Short mmCIF file of N, CA and C in Angstrom, two decimals:
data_model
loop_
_atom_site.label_atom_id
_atom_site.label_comp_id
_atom_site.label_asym_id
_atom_site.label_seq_id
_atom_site.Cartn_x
_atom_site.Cartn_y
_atom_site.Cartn_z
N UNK B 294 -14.20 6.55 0.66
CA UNK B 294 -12.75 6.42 0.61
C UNK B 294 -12.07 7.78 0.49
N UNK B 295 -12.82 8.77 -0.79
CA UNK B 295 -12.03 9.71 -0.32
C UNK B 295 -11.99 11.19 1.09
N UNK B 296 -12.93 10.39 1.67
CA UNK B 296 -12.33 11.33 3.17
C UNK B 296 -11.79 10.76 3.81
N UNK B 297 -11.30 9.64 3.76
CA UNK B 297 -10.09 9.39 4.55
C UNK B 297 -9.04 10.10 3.89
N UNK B 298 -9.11 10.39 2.16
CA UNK B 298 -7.63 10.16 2.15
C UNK B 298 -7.15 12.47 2.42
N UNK B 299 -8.75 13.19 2.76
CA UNK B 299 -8.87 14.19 3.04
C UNK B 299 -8.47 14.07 4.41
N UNK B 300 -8.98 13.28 5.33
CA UNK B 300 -9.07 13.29 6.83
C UNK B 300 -6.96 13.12 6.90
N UNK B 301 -6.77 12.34 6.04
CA UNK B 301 -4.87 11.93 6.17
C UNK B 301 -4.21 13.09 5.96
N UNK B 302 -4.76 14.14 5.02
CA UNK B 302 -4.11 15.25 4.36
C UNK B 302 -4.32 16.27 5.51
N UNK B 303 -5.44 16.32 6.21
CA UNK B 303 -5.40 17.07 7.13
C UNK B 303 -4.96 16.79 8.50
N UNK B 304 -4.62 15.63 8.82
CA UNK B 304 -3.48 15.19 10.03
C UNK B 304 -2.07 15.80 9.37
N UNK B 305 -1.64 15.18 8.58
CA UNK B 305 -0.48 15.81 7.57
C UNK B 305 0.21 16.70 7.41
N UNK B 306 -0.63 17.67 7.26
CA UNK B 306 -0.76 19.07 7.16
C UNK B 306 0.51 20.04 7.93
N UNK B 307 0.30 19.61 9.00
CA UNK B 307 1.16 19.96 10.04
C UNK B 307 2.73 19.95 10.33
N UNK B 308 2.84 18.34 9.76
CA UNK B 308 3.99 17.28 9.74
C UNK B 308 4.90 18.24 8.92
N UNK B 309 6.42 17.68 9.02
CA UNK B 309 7.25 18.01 7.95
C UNK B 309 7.34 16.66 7.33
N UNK B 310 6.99 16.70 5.74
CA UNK B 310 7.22 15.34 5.33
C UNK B 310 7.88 15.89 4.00
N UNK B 311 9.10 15.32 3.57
CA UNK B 311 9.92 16.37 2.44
C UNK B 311 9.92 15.46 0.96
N UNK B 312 9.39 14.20 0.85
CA UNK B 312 8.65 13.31 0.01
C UNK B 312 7.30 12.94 -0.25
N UNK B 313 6.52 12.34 -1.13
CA UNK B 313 5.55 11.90 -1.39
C UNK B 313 5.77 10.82 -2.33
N UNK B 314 5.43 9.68 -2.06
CA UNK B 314 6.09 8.62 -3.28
C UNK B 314 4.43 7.79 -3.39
N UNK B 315 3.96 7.46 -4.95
CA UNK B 315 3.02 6.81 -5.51
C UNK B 315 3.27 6.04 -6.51
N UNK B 316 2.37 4.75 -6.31
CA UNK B 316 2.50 3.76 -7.32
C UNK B 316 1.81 4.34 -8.89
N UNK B 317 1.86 3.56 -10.05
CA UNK B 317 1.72 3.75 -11.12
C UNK B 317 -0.05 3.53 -10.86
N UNK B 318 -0.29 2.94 -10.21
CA UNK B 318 -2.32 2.64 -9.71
C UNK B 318 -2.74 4.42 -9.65
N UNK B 319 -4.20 4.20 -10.21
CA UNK B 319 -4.83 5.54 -9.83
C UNK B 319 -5.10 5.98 -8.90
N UNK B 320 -5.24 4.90 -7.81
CA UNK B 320 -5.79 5.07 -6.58
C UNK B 320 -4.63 5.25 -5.37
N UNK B 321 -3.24 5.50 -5.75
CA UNK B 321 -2.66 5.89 -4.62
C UNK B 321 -2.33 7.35 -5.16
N UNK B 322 -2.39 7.62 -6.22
CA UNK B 322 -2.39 9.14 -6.95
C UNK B 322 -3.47 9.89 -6.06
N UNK B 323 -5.02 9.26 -5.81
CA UNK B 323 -5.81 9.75 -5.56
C UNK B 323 -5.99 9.95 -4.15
N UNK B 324 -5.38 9.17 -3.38
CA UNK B 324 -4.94 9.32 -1.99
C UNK B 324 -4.24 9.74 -1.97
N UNK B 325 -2.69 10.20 -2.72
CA UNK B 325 -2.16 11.55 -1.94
C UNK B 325 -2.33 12.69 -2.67
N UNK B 326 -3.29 13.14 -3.32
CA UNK B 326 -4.17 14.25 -3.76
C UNK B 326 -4.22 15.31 -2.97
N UNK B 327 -4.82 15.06 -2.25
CA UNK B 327 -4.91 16.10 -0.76
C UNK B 327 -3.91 16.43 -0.14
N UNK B 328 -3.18 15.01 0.31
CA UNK B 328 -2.09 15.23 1.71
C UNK B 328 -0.86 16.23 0.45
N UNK B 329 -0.68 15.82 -1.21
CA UNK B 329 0.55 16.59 -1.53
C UNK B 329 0.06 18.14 -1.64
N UNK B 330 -0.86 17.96 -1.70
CA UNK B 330 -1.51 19.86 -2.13
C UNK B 330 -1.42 20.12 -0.80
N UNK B 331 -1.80 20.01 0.54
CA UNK B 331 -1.59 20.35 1.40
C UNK B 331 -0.32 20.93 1.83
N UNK B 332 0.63 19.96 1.23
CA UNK B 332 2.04 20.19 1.79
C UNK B 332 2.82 20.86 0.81
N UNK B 333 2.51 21.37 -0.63
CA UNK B 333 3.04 21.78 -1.55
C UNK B 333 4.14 20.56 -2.30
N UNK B 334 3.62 19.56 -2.15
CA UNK B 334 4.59 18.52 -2.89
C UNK B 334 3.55 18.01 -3.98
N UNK B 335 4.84 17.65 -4.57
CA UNK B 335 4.63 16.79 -5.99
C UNK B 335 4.48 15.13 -6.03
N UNK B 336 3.70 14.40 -6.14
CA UNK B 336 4.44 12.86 -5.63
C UNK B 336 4.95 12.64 -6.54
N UNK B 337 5.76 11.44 -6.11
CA UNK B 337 6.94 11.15 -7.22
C UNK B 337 6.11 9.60 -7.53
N UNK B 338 6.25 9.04 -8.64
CA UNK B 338 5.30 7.91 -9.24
C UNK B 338 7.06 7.12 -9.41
N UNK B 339 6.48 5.84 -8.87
CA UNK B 339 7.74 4.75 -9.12
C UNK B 339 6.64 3.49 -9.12
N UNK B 340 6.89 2.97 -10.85
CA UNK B 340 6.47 1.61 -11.09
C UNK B 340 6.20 0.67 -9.94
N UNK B 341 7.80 0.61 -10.03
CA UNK B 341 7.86 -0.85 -9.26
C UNK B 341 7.05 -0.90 -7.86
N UNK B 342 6.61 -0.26 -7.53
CA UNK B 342 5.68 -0.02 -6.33
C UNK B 342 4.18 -0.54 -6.37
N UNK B 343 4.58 -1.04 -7.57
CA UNK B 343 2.64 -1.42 -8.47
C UNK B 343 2.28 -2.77 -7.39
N UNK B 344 1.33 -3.48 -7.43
CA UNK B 344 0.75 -4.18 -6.41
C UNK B 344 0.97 -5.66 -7.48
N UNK B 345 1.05 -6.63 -6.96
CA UNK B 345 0.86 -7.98 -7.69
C UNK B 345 0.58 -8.11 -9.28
N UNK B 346 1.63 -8.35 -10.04
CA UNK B 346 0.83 -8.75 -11.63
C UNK B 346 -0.16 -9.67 -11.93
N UNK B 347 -1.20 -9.69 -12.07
CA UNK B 347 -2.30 -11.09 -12.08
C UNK B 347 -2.22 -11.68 -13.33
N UNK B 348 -1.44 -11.12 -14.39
CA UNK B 348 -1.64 -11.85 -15.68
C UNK B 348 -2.75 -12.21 -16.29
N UNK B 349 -3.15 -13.21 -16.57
CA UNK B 349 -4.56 -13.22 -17.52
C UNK B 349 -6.00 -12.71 -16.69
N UNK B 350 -5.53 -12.64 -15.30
CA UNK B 350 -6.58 -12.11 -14.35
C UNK B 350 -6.60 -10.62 -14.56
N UNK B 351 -5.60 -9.83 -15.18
CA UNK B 351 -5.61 -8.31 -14.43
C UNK B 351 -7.13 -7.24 -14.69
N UNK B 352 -7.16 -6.47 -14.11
CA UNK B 352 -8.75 -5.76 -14.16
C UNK B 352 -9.22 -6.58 -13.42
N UNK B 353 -10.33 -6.13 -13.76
CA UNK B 353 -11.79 -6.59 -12.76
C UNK B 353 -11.89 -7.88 -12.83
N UNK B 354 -11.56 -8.77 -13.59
CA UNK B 354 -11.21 -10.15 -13.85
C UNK B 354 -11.10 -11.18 -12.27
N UNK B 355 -10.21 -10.90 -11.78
CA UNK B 355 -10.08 -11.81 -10.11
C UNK B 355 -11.34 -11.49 -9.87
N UNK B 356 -11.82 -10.36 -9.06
CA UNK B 356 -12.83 -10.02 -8.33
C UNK B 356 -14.07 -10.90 -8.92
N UNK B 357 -14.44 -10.91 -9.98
CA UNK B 357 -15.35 -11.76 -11.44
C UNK B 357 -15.08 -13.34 -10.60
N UNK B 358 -13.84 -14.17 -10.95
CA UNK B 358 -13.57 -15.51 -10.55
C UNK B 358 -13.87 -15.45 -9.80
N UNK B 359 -13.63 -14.73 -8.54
CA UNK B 359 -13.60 -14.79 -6.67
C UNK B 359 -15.38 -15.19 -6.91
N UNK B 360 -15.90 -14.31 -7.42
CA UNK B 360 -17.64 -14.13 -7.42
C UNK B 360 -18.42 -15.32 -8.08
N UNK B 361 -17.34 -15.86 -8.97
CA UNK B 361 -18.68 -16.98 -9.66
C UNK B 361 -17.84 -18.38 -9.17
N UNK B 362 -17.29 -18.19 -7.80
CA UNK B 362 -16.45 -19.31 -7.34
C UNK B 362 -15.54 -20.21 -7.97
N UNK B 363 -14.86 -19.98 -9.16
CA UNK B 363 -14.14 -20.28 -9.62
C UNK B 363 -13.08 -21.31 -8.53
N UNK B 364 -12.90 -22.56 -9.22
CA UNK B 364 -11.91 -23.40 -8.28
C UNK B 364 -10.28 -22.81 -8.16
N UNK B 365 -10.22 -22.27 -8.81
CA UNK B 365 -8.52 -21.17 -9.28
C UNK B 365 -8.78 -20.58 -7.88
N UNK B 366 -9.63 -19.84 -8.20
CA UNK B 366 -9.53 -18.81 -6.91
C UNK B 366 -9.42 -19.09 -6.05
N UNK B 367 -10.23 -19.98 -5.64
CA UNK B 367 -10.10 -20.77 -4.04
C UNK B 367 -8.84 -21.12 -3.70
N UNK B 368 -8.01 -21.22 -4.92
CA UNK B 368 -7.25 -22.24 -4.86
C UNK B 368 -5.85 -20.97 -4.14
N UNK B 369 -5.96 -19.99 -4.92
CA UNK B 369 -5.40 -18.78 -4.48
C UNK B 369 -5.15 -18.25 -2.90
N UNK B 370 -6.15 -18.39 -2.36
CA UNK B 370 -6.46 -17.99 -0.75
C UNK B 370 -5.58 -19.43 -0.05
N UNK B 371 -6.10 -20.03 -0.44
CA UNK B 371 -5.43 -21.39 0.33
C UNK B 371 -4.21 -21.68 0.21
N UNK B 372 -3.20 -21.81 -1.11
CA UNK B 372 -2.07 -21.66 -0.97
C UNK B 372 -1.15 -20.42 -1.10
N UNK B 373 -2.27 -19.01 -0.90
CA UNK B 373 -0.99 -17.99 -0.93
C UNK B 373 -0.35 -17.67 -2.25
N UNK B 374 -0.64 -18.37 -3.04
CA UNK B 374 0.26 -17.96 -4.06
C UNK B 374 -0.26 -17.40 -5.35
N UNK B 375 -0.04 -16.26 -5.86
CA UNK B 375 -0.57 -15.44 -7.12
C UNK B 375 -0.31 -16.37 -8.22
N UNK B 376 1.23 -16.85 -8.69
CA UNK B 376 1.41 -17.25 -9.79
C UNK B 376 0.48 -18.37 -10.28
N UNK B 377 -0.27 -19.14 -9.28
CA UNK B 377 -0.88 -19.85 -10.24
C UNK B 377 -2.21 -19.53 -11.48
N UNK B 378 -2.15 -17.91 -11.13
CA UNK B 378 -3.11 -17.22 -12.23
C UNK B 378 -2.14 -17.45 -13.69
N UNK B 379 -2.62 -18.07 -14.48
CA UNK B 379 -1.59 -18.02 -15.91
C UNK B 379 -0.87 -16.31 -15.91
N UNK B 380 0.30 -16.70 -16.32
CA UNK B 380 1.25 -15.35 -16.52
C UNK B 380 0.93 -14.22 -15.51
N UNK B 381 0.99 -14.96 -14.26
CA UNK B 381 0.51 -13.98 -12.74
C UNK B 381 1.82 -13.74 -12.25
N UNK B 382 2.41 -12.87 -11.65
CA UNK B 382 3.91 -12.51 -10.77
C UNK B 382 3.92 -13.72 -9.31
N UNK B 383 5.04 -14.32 -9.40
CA UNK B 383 4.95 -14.85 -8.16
C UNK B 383 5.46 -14.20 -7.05
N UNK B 384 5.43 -14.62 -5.97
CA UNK B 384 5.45 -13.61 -4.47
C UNK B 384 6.90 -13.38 -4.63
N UNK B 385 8.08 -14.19 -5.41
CA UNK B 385 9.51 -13.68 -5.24
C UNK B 385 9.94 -12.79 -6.63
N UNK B 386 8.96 -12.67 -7.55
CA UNK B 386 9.18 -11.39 -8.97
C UNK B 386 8.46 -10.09 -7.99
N UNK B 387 7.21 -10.21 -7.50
CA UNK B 387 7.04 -9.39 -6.95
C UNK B 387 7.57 -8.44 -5.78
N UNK B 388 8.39 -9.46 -5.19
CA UNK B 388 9.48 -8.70 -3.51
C UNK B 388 10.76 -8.58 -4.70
N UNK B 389 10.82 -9.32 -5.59
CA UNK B 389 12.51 -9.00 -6.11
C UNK B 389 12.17 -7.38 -6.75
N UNK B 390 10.87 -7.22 -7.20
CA UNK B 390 10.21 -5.93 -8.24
C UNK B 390 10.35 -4.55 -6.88
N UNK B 391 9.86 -4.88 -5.39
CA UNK B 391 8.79 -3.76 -4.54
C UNK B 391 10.20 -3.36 -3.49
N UNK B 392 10.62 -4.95 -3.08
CA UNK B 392 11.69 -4.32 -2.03
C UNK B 392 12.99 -3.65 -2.44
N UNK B 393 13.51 -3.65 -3.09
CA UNK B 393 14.33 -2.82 -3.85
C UNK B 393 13.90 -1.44 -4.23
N UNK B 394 12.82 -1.42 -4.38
CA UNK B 394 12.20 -0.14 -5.09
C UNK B 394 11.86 1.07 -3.29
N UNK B 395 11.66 0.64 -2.73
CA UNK B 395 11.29 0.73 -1.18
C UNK B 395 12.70 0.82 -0.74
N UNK B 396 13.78 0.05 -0.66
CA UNK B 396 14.94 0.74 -0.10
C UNK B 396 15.53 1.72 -1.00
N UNK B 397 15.60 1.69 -2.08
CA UNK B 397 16.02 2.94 -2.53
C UNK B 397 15.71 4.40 -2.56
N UNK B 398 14.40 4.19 -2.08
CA UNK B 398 13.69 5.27 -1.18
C UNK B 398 14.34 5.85 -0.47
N UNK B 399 14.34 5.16 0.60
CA UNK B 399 14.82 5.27 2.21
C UNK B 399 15.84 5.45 1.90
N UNK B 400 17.19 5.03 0.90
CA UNK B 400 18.80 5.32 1.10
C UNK B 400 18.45 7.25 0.56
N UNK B 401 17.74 7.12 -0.41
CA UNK B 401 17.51 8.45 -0.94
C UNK B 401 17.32 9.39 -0.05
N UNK B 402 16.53 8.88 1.19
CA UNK B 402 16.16 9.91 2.19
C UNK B 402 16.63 9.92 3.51
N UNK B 403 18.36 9.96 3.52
CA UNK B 403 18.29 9.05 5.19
C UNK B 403 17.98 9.77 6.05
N UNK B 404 17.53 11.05 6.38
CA UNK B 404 17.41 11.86 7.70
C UNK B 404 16.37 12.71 7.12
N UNK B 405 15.41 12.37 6.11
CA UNK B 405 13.76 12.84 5.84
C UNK B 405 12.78 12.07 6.38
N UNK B 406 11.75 12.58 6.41
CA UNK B 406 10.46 11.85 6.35
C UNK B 406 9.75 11.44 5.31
N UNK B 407 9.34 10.88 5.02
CA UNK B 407 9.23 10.16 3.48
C UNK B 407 7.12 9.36 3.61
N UNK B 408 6.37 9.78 2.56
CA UNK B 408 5.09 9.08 2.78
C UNK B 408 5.13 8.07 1.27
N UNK B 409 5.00 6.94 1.85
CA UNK B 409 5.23 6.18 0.78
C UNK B 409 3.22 5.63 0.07
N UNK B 410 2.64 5.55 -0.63
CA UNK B 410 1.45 4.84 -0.76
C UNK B 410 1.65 3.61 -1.99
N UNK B 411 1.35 2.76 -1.52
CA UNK B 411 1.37 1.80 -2.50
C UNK B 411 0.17 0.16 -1.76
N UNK B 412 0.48 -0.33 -2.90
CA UNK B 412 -0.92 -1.46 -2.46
C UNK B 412 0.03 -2.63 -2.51
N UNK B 413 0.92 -2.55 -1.83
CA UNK B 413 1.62 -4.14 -1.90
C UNK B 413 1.73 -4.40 0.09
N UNK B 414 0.49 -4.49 0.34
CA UNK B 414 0.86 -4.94 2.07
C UNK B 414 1.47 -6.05 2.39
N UNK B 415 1.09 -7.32 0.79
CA UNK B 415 1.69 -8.23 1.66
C UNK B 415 3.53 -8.18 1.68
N UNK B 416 3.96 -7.65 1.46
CA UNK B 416 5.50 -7.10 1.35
C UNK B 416 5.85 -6.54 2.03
N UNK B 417 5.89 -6.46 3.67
CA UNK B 417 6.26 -6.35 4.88
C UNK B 417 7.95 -6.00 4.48
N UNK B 418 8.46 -4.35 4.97
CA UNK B 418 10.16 -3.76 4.41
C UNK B 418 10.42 -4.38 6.20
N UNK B 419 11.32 -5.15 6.00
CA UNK B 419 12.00 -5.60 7.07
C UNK B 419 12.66 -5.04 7.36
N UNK B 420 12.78 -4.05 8.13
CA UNK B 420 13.91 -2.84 8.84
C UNK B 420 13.59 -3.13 10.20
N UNK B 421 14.74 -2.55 11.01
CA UNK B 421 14.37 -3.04 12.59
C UNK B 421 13.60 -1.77 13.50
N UNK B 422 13.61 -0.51 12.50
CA UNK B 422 12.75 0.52 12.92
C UNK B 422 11.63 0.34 12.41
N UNK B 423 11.31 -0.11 11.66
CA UNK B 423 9.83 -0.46 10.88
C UNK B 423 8.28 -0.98 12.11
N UNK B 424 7.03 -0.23 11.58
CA UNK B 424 6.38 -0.85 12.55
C UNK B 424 5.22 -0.87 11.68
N UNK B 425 4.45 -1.74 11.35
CA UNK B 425 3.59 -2.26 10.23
C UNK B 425 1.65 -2.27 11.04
N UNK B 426 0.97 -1.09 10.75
CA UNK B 426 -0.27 -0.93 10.93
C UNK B 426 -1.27 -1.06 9.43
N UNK B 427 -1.81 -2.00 9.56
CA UNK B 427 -3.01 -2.28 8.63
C UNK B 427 -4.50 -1.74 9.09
N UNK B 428 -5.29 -0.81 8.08
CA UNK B 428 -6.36 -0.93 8.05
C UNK B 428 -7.53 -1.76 8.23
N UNK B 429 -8.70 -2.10 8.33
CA UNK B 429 -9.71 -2.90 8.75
C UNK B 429 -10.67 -2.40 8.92
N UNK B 430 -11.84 -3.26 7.91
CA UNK B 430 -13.52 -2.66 8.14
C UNK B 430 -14.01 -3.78 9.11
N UNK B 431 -15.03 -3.08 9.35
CA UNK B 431 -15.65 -3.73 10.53
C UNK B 431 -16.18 -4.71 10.70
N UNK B 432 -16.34 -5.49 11.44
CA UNK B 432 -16.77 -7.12 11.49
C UNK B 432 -18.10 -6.89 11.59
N UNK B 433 -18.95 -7.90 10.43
CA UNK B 433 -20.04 -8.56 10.37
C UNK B 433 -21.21 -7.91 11.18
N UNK B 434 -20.42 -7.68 12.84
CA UNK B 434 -21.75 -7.11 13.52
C UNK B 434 -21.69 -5.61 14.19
N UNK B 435 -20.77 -5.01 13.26
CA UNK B 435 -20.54 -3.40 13.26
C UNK B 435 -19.22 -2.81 13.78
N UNK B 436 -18.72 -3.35 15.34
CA UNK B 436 -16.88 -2.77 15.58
C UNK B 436 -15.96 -3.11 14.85
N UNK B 437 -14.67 -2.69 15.67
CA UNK B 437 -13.87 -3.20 14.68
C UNK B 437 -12.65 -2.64 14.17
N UNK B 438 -13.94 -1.80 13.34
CA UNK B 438 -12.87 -0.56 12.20
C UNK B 438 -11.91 -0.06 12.79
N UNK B 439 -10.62 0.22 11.54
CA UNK B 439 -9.66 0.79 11.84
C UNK B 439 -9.43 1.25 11.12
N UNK B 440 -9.79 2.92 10.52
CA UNK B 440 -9.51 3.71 9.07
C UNK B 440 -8.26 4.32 9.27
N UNK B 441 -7.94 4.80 7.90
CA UNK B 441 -6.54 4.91 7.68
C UNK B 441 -5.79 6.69 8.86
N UNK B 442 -7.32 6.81 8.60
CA UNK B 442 -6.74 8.45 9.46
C UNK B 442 -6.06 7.74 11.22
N UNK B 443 -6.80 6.75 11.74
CA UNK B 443 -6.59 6.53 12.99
C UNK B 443 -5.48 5.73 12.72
N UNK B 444 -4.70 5.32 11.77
CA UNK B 444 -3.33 4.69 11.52
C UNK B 444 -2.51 5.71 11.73
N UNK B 445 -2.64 6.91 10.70
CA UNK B 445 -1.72 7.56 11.11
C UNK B 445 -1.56 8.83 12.54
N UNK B 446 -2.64 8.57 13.09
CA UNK B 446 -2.22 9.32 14.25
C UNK B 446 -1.59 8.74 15.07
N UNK B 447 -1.63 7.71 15.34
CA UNK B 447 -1.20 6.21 16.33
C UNK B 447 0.37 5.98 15.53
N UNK B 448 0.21 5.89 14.03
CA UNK B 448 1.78 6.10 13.72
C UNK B 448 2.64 7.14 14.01
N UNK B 449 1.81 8.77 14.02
CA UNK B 449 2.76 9.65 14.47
C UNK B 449 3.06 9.90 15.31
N UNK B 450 2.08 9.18 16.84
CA UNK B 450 2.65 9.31 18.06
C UNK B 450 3.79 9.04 18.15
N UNK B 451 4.41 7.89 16.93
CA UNK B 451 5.61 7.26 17.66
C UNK B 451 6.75 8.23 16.97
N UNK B 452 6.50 9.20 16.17
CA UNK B 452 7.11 10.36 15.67
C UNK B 452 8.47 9.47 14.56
N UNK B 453 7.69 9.11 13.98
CA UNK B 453 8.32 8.27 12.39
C UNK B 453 9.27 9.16 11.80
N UNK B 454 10.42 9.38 11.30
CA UNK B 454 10.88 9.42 9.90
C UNK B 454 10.71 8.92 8.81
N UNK B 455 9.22 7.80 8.37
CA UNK B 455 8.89 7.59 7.20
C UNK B 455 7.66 6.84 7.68
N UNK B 456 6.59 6.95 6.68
CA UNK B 456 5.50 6.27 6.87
C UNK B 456 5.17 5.75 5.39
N UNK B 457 4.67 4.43 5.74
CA UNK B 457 4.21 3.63 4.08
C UNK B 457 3.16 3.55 4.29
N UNK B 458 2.27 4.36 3.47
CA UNK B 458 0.61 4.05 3.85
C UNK B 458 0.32 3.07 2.61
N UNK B 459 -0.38 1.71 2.83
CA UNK B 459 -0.97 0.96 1.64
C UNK B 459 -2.40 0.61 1.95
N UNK B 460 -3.33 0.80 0.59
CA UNK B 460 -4.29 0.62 0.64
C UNK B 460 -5.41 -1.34 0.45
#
């Protein structure tokens, strides 16, 4: 994981990007590690950018249920919905928490380039310039993949004023 987030810093590099924005998670700190030292920026850490509250699940806890098949869990994938983890965020605390936090970004920056990292994919920013590339490991019998470095070259072809990378 972390040469991609070296391989991103060194596409980057180049770019003018006059922000760096990270969630309160360690792991989007640790992905823009590289790309902000590269560019001489600081990232800026904003909460509300945090990924799903799981409530009595949080930590390693889901991953645990998912593994000893827990009927909850299943139950999770099938209807989509977090809150039924006791004291879990539901999908409208969580967009009322991320999308707000995400446009205030963007009003902050209207004629910058802005790298946003955060782990909330399923929270699609509905803008009509917006163009939404997800990552992907490889299927079962080896193709496939789509790492984050080949996101953003394919994103900068289209020569962005802001990119949200989520992990």
């Amino acid at each position: 994981y972390h040469w991609q987030a070296q391989r991103l810093a060194e596409r980057l590099a180049a770019e003018r990007i006059d922000a760096i924005y990270v969630t309160s998670l360690r792991r989007t700190h640790e992905t823009a590690a590289p790309t902000a030292a590269a560019l001489g920026l600081v990232p800026v850490e904003v909460p509300e950018l945090r990924e799903v509250h799981l409530g009595e699940w949080e930590g390693e806890l889901l991953r645990q249920k998912v593994a000893d098949g827990d009927p909850l869990a299943a139950r999770l994938w099938v209807e989509e919905r977090w809150d039924l983890i006791p004291g879990a965020e539901s999908h409208e605390q969580l967009e009322g928490r991320v999308v707000p936090a995400l446009q205030a970004i963007a009003d902050h920056h209207p004629d910058e380039r802005v790298v946003v990292l955060e782990d909330t994919a399923e929270l699609p920013l509905h803008h009509p310039h917006t163009v939404r590339l997800e990552a992907r490991p490889a299927t079962i019998d080896g193709p496939g993949a789509v790492d984050l470095a080949q996101l953003v070259r394919t994103a900068l072809r289209l020569r962005p004023d802001r990119i949200v990378v989520g992990e």
